[in-house]
Amino acid sequence: MSAQVRPAAIVTGASRGIGAEIARRLAVEGHDLTISARGREALDDLATELREAHGVDVLVVTTDMSSEDDVRRLAHEHADHFKRLDVLVLNAGMGDIGAFADYPVRRFDKMYMVNVRSAFVLTQDLLPLLRTAGSSTVRGGKIIAIASTTGVVGEPLNSAYGATKAALISWCETISTEESVGGVVATAVCPGYVATDMTKGLSDTLSQDHMLPVADVAEAALSLTRLSRQTVVPSIVLTRPGAHLWRA
Ligand SMILES: NC(=O)c1ccc[n+]([C@@H]2O[C@H](COP(=O)([O-])OP(=O)(O)OC[C@H]3O[C@@H](n4cnc5c(N)ncnc54)[C@H](OP(=O)(O)O)[C@@H]3O)[C@@H](O)[C@H]2O)c1
């Protein structure tokens, strides 16, 4: 009997927070992984943890998602090493708030590069592998982009961040309209405030105890990977308890 081939996934921004938890859960479910972020040390620690605990193959690729060369190298190194891609988790992101009236355009450009343009470039380079998974596996090829409720409904101080997340939501919808017949499905996961390093600065106005736990966002992402290629989920909104419903 031939050895069973494990599915392969990429998780960007996997060094901490939501990305690290999604990577852990994908490893538990038997995925080989490429994990990326800018900082090497936390990625190496996570890779060691996942190899030892779950026996999966983990490739570490340090990547600055604001650099097109880095993003293309990430795609190339994953393809070269694993030669397949079943799940692409576009999680790396930067967040920043500020009034629109004097928000620096250069900061918006950087955020767009990291949050949106990198996803576009990386997915384009990896589409041939996703299409192969789409046409040859029951679950197909999954693209999971971590967007935000600020991309669903506008909020004060989020003109730049919210616009990048709205772009991701739209982009996921379009990819599914073009590629889902071939088994490649894209979903935007849109959480409100999640208790991670990114939201520590908000502790004066909102305690992390009242934010969404990382585990729930990761679980929502994992649930998508268990669906067959016959089901398209354009987006999932996750909101904290209370009257905030469509707001972070
Ligand atoms: N926390 C929230 O309330 C919340 C809500 C909705 C959506 N989200 C989204 O969820 C995703 C993960 O956020 P998080 O809360 O887990 O944040 P986090 O704890 O700050 O983690 C961010 C991750 O992205 C990586 N990253 C940041 N800038 C990067 C760059 N230029 N190139 C490559 N990697 C980069 C970081 O690693 P390095 O610093 O080592 O590069 C880290 O691994 C983001 O897309 C964020 O916008 C967060």
mmCIF file of C-alpha atoms and ligand atoms in Angstrom:
data_model
loop_
_atom_site.group_PDB
_atom_site.id
_atom_site.type_symbol
_atom_site.label_atom_id
_atom_site.label_comp_id
_atom_site.label_asym_id
_atom_site.label_seq_id
_atom_site.Cartn_x
_atom_site.Cartn_y
_atom_site.Cartn_z
ATOM 1 C CA MET A 1 0.000 0.000 0.000
ATOM 2 C CA SER A 2 1.392 3.453 -0.898
ATOM 3 C CA ALA A 3 2.043 5.962 1.890
ATOM 4 C CA GLN A 4 -0.751 8.504 2.331
ATOM 5 C CA VAL A 5 0.224 11.951 1.061
ATOM 6 C CA ARG A 6 -0.479 14.712 3.574
ATOM 7 C CA PRO A 7 -2.208 17.933 2.494
ATOM 8 C CA ALA A 8 -0.002 21.048 2.455
ATOM 9 C CA ALA A 9 -0.824 24.526 3.703
ATOM 10 C CA ILE A 10 0.755 27.971 3.913
ATOM 11 C CA VAL A 11 0.043 30.308 6.823
ATOM 12 C CA THR A 12 1.381 33.867 6.555
ATOM 13 C CA GLY A 13 1.886 35.882 9.725
ATOM 14 C CA ALA A 14 2.252 32.607 11.617
ATOM 15 C CA SER A 15 4.722 33.771 14.282
ATOM 16 C CA ARG A 16 2.055 34.740 16.833
ATOM 17 C CA GLY A 17 -1.623 35.543 17.361
ATOM 18 C CA ILE A 18 -4.269 34.236 14.989
ATOM 19 C CA GLY A 19 -1.793 32.868 12.433
ATOM 20 C CA ALA A 20 0.152 30.780 14.955
ATOM 21 C CA GLU A 21 -3.070 29.241 16.260
ATOM 22 C CA ILE A 22 -4.319 28.400 12.747
ATOM 23 C CA ALA A 23 -0.941 26.782 11.977
ATOM 24 C CA ARG A 24 -1.160 24.683 15.173
ATOM 25 C CA ARG A 25 -4.649 23.459 14.298
ATOM 26 C CA LEU A 26 -3.700 22.649 10.699
ATOM 27 C CA ALA A 27 -0.773 20.596 12.035
ATOM 28 C CA VAL A 28 -3.079 18.739 14.441
ATOM 29 C CA GLU A 29 -5.199 17.807 11.420
ATOM 30 C CA GLY A 30 -2.166 16.466 9.581
ATOM 31 C CA HIS A 31 -1.148 19.281 7.230
ATOM 32 C CA ASP A 32 2.440 19.848 6.206
ATOM 33 C CA LEU A 33 3.082 23.554 6.515
ATOM 34 C CA THR A 34 4.996 26.536 5.255
ATOM 35 C CA ILE A 35 4.933 29.261 7.902
ATOM 36 C CA SER A 36 6.065 32.839 7.286
ATOM 37 C CA ALA A 37 6.513 36.216 8.992
ATOM 38 C CA ARG A 38 9.396 38.709 9.248
ATOM 39 C CA GLY A 39 10.866 37.483 12.544
ATOM 40 C CA ARG A 40 12.715 34.154 12.323
ATOM 41 C CA GLU A 41 12.966 33.101 15.976
ATOM 42 C CA ALA A 42 9.274 32.649 16.773
ATOM 43 C CA LEU A 43 8.764 30.774 13.478
ATOM 44 C CA ASP A 44 11.626 28.392 14.252
ATOM 45 C CA ASP A 45 10.181 27.729 17.730
ATOM 46 C CA LEU A 46 6.745 27.028 16.278
ATOM 47 C CA ALA A 47 8.194 24.772 13.573
ATOM 48 C CA THR A 48 10.043 22.694 16.182
ATOM 49 C CA GLU A 49 6.885 22.453 18.306
ATOM 50 C CA LEU A 50 4.743 21.263 15.380
ATOM 51 C CA ARG A 51 7.290 18.765 14.028
ATOM 52 C CA GLU A 52 7.761 17.184 17.463
ATOM 53 C CA ALA A 53 4.077 17.171 18.482
ATOM 54 C CA HIS A 54 2.463 16.155 15.198
ATOM 55 C CA GLY A 55 5.156 14.673 12.951
ATOM 56 C CA VAL A 56 4.417 17.071 10.100
ATOM 57 C CA ASP A 57 6.938 18.702 7.753
ATOM 58 C CA VAL A 58 7.285 22.436 8.446
ATOM 59 C CA LEU A 59 9.139 24.869 6.187
ATOM 60 C CA VAL A 60 10.045 28.295 7.582
ATOM 61 C CA VAL A 61 10.314 31.171 5.091
ATOM 62 C CA THR A 62 10.990 34.632 6.535
ATOM 63 C CA THR A 63 9.049 37.098 4.433
ATOM 64 C CA ASP A 64 8.266 40.792 4.535
ATOM 65 C CA MET A 65 4.880 40.972 2.871
ATOM 66 C CA SER A 66 5.544 44.576 1.811
ATOM 67 C CA SER A 67 8.262 43.252 -0.538
ATOM 68 C CA GLU A 68 7.073 41.718 -3.834
ATOM 69 C CA ASP A 69 10.373 39.847 -4.173
ATOM 70 C CA ASP A 70 9.885 38.284 -0.731
ATOM 71 C CA VAL A 71 6.302 37.302 -1.525
ATOM 72 C CA ARG A 72 7.295 35.616 -4.791
ATOM 73 C CA ARG A 73 10.171 33.834 -3.017
ATOM 74 C CA LEU A 74 7.697 32.499 -0.443
ATOM 75 C CA ALA A 75 5.521 31.057 -3.220
ATOM 76 C CA HIS A 76 8.545 29.595 -4.990
ATOM 77 C CA GLU A 77 10.088 27.983 -1.880
ATOM 78 C CA HIS A 78 6.773 26.417 -0.853
ATOM 79 C CA ALA A 79 6.111 25.046 -4.346
ATOM 80 C CA ASP A 80 9.660 23.739 -4.652
ATOM 81 C CA HIS A 81 9.546 21.977 -1.270
ATOM 82 C CA PHE A 82 6.008 20.557 -1.129
ATOM 83 C CA LYS A 83 4.865 20.559 -4.784
ATOM 84 C CA ARG A 84 1.246 20.844 -3.667
ATOM 85 C CA LEU A 85 -1.026 23.364 -1.931
ATOM 86 C CA ASP A 86 -4.392 22.579 -0.385
ATOM 87 C CA VAL A 87 -4.895 25.508 2.003
ATOM 88 C CA LEU A 88 -3.551 29.063 1.675
ATOM 89 C CA VAL A 89 -4.133 31.179 4.796
ATOM 90 C CA LEU A 90 -3.541 34.881 4.088
ATOM 91 C CA ASN A 91 -3.271 36.117 7.646
ATOM 92 C CA ALA A 92 -0.254 38.452 7.784
ATOM 93 C CA GLY A 93 -1.479 41.964 8.343
ATOM 94 C CA MET A 94 -0.784 45.271 9.954
ATOM 95 C CA GLY A 95 -3.317 47.440 11.740
ATOM 96 C CA ASP A 96 -3.326 51.135 12.393
ATOM 97 C CA ILE A 97 -5.971 53.721 13.235
ATOM 98 C CA GLY A 98 -6.146 57.456 12.670
ATOM 99 C CA ALA A 99 -8.555 60.138 11.510
ATOM 100 C CA PHE A 100 -8.944 60.208 7.728
ATOM 101 C CA ALA A 101 -8.417 64.008 7.553
ATOM 102 C CA ASP A 102 -4.708 63.752 8.249
ATOM 103 C CA TYR A 103 -3.939 60.045 7.760
ATOM 104 C CA PRO A 104 -0.524 59.793 6.023
ATOM 105 C CA VAL A 105 -0.903 58.427 2.486
ATOM 106 C CA ARG A 106 2.476 56.666 2.735
ATOM 107 C CA ARG A 107 1.165 54.685 5.711
ATOM 108 C CA PHE A 108 -1.909 53.730 3.679
ATOM 109 C CA ASP A 109 0.363 52.581 0.813
ATOM 110 C CA LYS A 110 2.374 50.352 3.185
ATOM 111 C CA MET A 111 -0.772 48.855 4.696
ATOM 112 C CA TYR A 112 -2.189 48.169 1.236
ATOM 113 C CA MET A 113 1.046 46.408 0.236
ATOM 114 C CA VAL A 114 1.016 44.169 3.327
ATOM 115 C CA ASN A 115 -2.720 43.515 3.698
ATOM 116 C CA VAL A 116 -3.882 43.334 0.061
ATOM 117 C CA ARG A 117 -1.207 43.418 -2.640
ATOM 118 C CA SER A 118 0.776 40.581 -1.041
ATOM 119 C CA ALA A 119 -2.331 38.374 -1.077
ATOM 120 C CA PHE A 120 -2.907 39.149 -4.757
ATOM 121 C CA VAL A 121 0.679 38.348 -5.788
ATOM 122 C CA LEU A 122 1.095 35.266 -3.598
ATOM 123 C CA THR A 123 -2.183 33.714 -4.709
ATOM 124 C CA GLN A 124 -1.505 34.414 -8.383
ATOM 125 C CA ASP A 125 1.832 32.607 -8.151
ATOM 126 C CA LEU A 126 0.297 29.667 -6.281
ATOM 127 C CA LEU A 127 -2.910 29.346 -8.312
ATOM 128 C CA PRO A 128 -1.616 26.436 -10.439
ATOM 129 C CA LEU A 129 -1.062 24.342 -7.284
ATOM 130 C CA LEU A 130 -4.434 25.371 -5.816
ATOM 131 C CA ARG A 131 -6.134 24.422 -9.088
ATOM 132 C CA THR A 132 -4.511 21.007 -8.976
ATOM 133 C CA ALA A 133 -5.905 20.504 -5.443
ATOM 134 C CA GLY A 134 -9.220 21.895 -6.677
ATOM 135 C CA SER A 135 -9.569 19.331 -9.421
ATOM 136 C CA SER A 136 -8.021 16.302 -7.698
ATOM 137 C CA THR A 137 -9.167 16.377 -4.034
ATOM 138 C CA VAL A 138 -12.566 16.130 -2.356
ATOM 139 C CA ARG A 139 -12.028 19.332 -0.371
ATOM 140 C CA GLY A 140 -10.488 21.273 -3.231
ATOM 141 C CA GLY A 141 -8.126 24.228 -2.887
ATOM 142 C CA LYS A 142 -8.964 26.682 -0.095
ATOM 143 C CA ILE A 143 -7.957 30.334 0.177
ATOM 144 C CA ILE A 144 -8.729 31.786 3.604
ATOM 145 C CA ALA A 145 -8.074 35.521 4.043
ATOM 146 C CA ILE A 146 -8.253 37.040 7.512
ATOM 147 C CA ALA A 147 -10.150 40.279 6.898
ATOM 148 C CA SER A 148 -12.098 42.190 9.580
ATOM 149 C CA THR A 149 -15.560 43.518 10.445
ATOM 150 C CA THR A 150 -14.072 46.951 9.684
ATOM 151 C CA GLY A 151 -14.117 45.800 6.053
ATOM 152 C CA VAL A 152 -17.818 44.949 6.321
ATOM 153 C CA VAL A 153 -19.062 48.155 7.970
ATOM 154 C CA GLY A 154 -17.156 51.440 8.161
ATOM 155 C CA GLU A 155 -15.938 52.653 11.550
ATOM 156 C CA PRO A 156 -14.356 55.925 12.680
ATOM 157 C CA LEU A 157 -10.524 55.990 12.443
ATOM 158 C CA ASN A 158 -10.435 52.936 10.151
ATOM 159 C CA SER A 159 -10.439 54.523 6.690
ATOM 160 C CA ALA A 160 -7.121 52.886 5.748
ATOM 161 C CA TYR A 161 -7.316 49.562 7.620
ATOM 162 C CA GLY A 162 -11.021 49.072 6.836
ATOM 163 C CA ALA A 163 -10.429 49.787 3.145
ATOM 164 C CA THR A 164 -7.716 47.121 2.948
ATOM 165 C CA LYS A 165 -10.006 44.578 4.613
ATOM 166 C CA ALA A 166 -12.967 45.504 2.373
ATOM 167 C CA ALA A 167 -10.653 44.946 -0.587
ATOM 168 C CA LEU A 168 -9.828 41.455 0.682
ATOM 169 C CA ILE A 169 -13.534 40.615 1.085
ATOM 170 C CA SER A 170 -14.287 41.726 -2.477
ATOM 171 C CA TRP A 171 -11.234 39.928 -3.828
ATOM 172 C CA CYS A 172 -12.288 36.637 -2.169
ATOM 173 C CA GLU A 173 -15.750 36.918 -3.699
ATOM 174 C CA THR A 174 -14.328 37.492 -7.168
ATOM 175 C CA ILE A 175 -11.874 34.605 -6.929
ATOM 176 C CA SER A 176 -14.679 32.245 -5.971
ATOM 177 C CA THR A 177 -16.794 33.417 -8.909
ATOM 178 C CA GLU A 178 -13.890 32.731 -11.281
ATOM 179 C CA GLU A 179 -12.326 29.613 -9.768
ATOM 180 C CA SER A 180 -14.879 27.685 -7.675
ATOM 181 C CA VAL A 181 -16.167 25.617 -10.600
ATOM 182 C CA GLY A 182 -12.627 24.259 -10.715
ATOM 183 C CA GLY A 183 -12.652 23.598 -6.964
ATOM 184 C CA VAL A 184 -10.740 26.666 -5.692
ATOM 185 C CA VAL A 185 -12.786 28.563 -3.119
ATOM 186 C CA ALA A 186 -11.864 31.775 -1.278
ATOM 187 C CA THR A 187 -13.358 32.914 2.033
ATOM 188 C CA ALA A 188 -12.817 36.133 3.988
ATOM 189 C CA VAL A 189 -12.948 35.550 7.755
ATOM 190 C CA CYS A 190 -14.049 38.843 9.320
ATOM 191 C CA PRO A 191 -13.588 39.055 13.095
ATOM 192 C CA GLY A 192 -14.220 41.985 15.390
ATOM 193 C CA TYR A 193 -11.570 42.749 18.013
ATOM 194 C CA VAL A 194 -9.481 39.677 18.828
ATOM 195 C CA ALA A 195 -7.258 39.390 21.917
ATOM 196 C CA THR A 196 -3.774 39.504 20.333
ATOM 197 C CA ASP A 197 -0.710 41.766 20.381
ATOM 198 C CA MET A 198 -2.419 43.901 17.731
ATOM 199 C CA THR A 199 -5.162 45.018 20.142
ATOM 200 C CA LYS A 200 -3.117 45.377 23.348
ATOM 201 C CA GLY A 201 -3.030 49.147 22.822
ATOM 202 C CA LEU A 202 -6.833 49.304 23.131
ATOM 203 C CA SER A 203 -6.848 48.088 26.752
ATOM 204 C CA ASP A 204 -7.901 51.552 28.043
ATOM 205 C CA THR A 205 -11.161 51.360 26.122
ATOM 206 C CA LEU A 206 -11.767 47.616 25.762
ATOM 207 C CA SER A 207 -10.328 44.840 27.909
ATOM 208 C CA GLN A 208 -8.921 41.852 26.015
ATOM 209 C CA ASP A 209 -11.242 39.702 28.184
ATOM 210 C CA HIS A 210 -14.131 41.174 26.198
ATOM 211 C CA MET A 211 -12.581 40.517 22.794
ATOM 212 C CA LEU A 212 -12.903 37.375 20.663
ATOM 213 C CA PRO A 213 -10.511 34.603 21.674
ATOM 214 C CA VAL A 214 -7.883 33.626 19.100
ATOM 215 C CA ALA A 215 -9.068 30.016 19.403
ATOM 216 C CA ASP A 216 -12.514 30.857 18.009
ATOM 217 C CA VAL A 217 -11.141 32.692 14.975
ATOM 218 C CA ALA A 218 -8.790 29.772 14.281
ATOM 219 C CA GLU A 219 -11.651 27.292 14.670
ATOM 220 C CA ALA A 220 -13.755 29.223 12.138
ATOM 221 C CA ALA A 221 -10.853 29.107 9.684
ATOM 222 C CA LEU A 222 -10.299 25.372 10.266
ATOM 223 C CA SER A 223 -13.989 24.604 9.735
ATOM 224 C CA LEU A 224 -13.633 25.877 6.161
ATOM 225 C CA THR A 225 -10.867 23.384 5.454
ATOM 226 C CA ARG A 226 -13.200 20.500 6.338
ATOM 227 C CA LEU A 227 -15.844 21.429 3.755
ATOM 228 C CA SER A 228 -16.022 19.738 0.395
ATOM 229 C CA ARG A 229 -15.198 21.652 -2.775
ATOM 230 C CA GLN A 230 -18.952 21.744 -3.475
ATOM 231 C CA THR A 231 -19.586 24.515 -0.934
ATOM 232 C CA VAL A 232 -18.598 28.154 -1.356
ATOM 233 C CA VAL A 233 -18.490 30.380 1.765
ATOM 234 C CA PRO A 234 -17.827 33.975 0.618
ATOM 235 C CA SER A 235 -17.285 35.355 4.122
ATOM 236 C CA ILE A 236 -17.776 34.680 7.820
ATOM 237 C CA VAL A 237 -18.365 37.515 10.295
ATOM 238 C CA LEU A 238 -17.428 36.880 13.933
ATOM 239 C CA THR A 239 -18.588 39.422 16.471
ATOM 240 C CA ARG A 240 -18.224 39.869 20.233
ATOM 241 C CA PRO A 241 -21.258 39.781 22.580
ATOM 242 C CA GLY A 242 -23.319 42.947 22.948
ATOM 243 C CA ALA A 243 -24.850 45.507 20.633
ATOM 244 C CA HIS A 244 -21.814 45.809 18.341
ATOM 245 C CA LEU A 245 -22.987 43.102 15.927
ATOM 246 C CA TRP A 246 -21.499 44.445 12.647
ATOM 247 C CA ARG A 247 -18.815 46.570 14.301
ATOM 248 C CA ALA A 248 -15.438 45.569 15.715
HETATM 249 N N1 LIG B 1 -6.509 41.329 16.459
HETATM 250 C C1 LIG B 1 -7.638 41.785 15.937
HETATM 251 O O1 LIG B 1 -8.474 42.440 16.602
HETATM 252 C C2 LIG B 1 -7.984 41.483 14.503
HETATM 253 C C3 LIG B 1 -9.320 41.661 14.099
HETATM 254 C C4 LIG B 1 -9.645 41.400 12.779
HETATM 255 C C5 LIG B 1 -8.689 40.985 11.887
HETATM 256 N N2 LIG B 1 -7.394 40.844 12.301
HETATM 257 C C6 LIG B 1 -6.404 40.429 11.313
HETATM 258 O O2 LIG B 1 -5.886 39.170 11.693
HETATM 259 C C7 LIG B 1 -4.564 39.025 11.167
HETATM 260 C C8 LIG B 1 -3.616 38.573 12.281
HETATM 261 O O3 LIG B 1 -3.636 39.578 13.284
HETATM 262 P P1 LIG B 1 -3.238 39.303 14.812
HETATM 263 O O4 LIG B 1 -4.263 39.973 15.624
HETATM 264 O O5 LIG B 1 -2.953 37.854 15.033
HETATM 265 O O6 LIG B 1 -1.919 40.211 14.888
HETATM 266 P P2 LIG B 1 -0.459 39.980 15.503
HETATM 267 O O7 LIG B 1 -0.543 39.185 16.754
HETATM 268 O O8 LIG B 1 0.124 41.340 15.532
HETATM 269 O O9 LIG B 1 0.263 39.072 14.384
HETATM 270 C C9 LIG B 1 0.529 39.597 13.112
HETATM 271 C C10 LIG B 1 1.323 38.576 12.322
HETATM 272 O O10 LIG B 1 1.587 39.113 11.024
HETATM 273 C C11 LIG B 1 3.011 39.194 10.829
HETATM 274 N N3 LIG B 1 3.319 40.403 10.065
HETATM 275 C C12 LIG B 1 3.043 41.679 10.369
HETATM 276 N N4 LIG B 1 3.527 42.512 9.429
HETATM 277 C C13 LIG B 1 4.135 41.727 8.503
HETATM 278 C C14 LIG B 1 4.847 41.984 7.303
HETATM 279 N N5 LIG B 1 5.069 43.226 6.838
HETATM 280 N N6 LIG B 1 5.346 40.931 6.625
HETATM 281 C C15 LIG B 1 5.174 39.663 7.062
HETATM 282 N N7 LIG B 1 4.501 39.348 8.179
HETATM 283 C C16 LIG B 1 4.002 40.382 8.899
HETATM 284 C C17 LIG B 1 3.600 39.231 12.237
HETATM 285 O O11 LIG B 1 4.942 38.724 12.296
HETATM 286 P P3 LIG B 1 6.258 39.649 12.184
HETATM 287 O O12 LIG B 1 6.011 40.862 13.017
HETATM 288 O O13 LIG B 1 7.384 38.781 12.689
HETATM 289 O O14 LIG B 1 6.402 39.953 10.744
HETATM 290 C C18 LIG B 1 2.659 38.271 12.961
HETATM 291 O O15 LIG B 1 3.015 36.938 12.711
HETATM 292 C C19 LIG B 1 -4.198 40.394 10.554
HETATM 293 O O16 LIG B 1 -4.405 40.352 9.165
HETATM 294 C C20 LIG B 1 -5.189 41.339 11.203
HETATM 295 O O17 LIG B 1 -5.431 42.477 10.410
HETATM 296 C C21 LIG B 1 -7.008 41.069 13.604
#
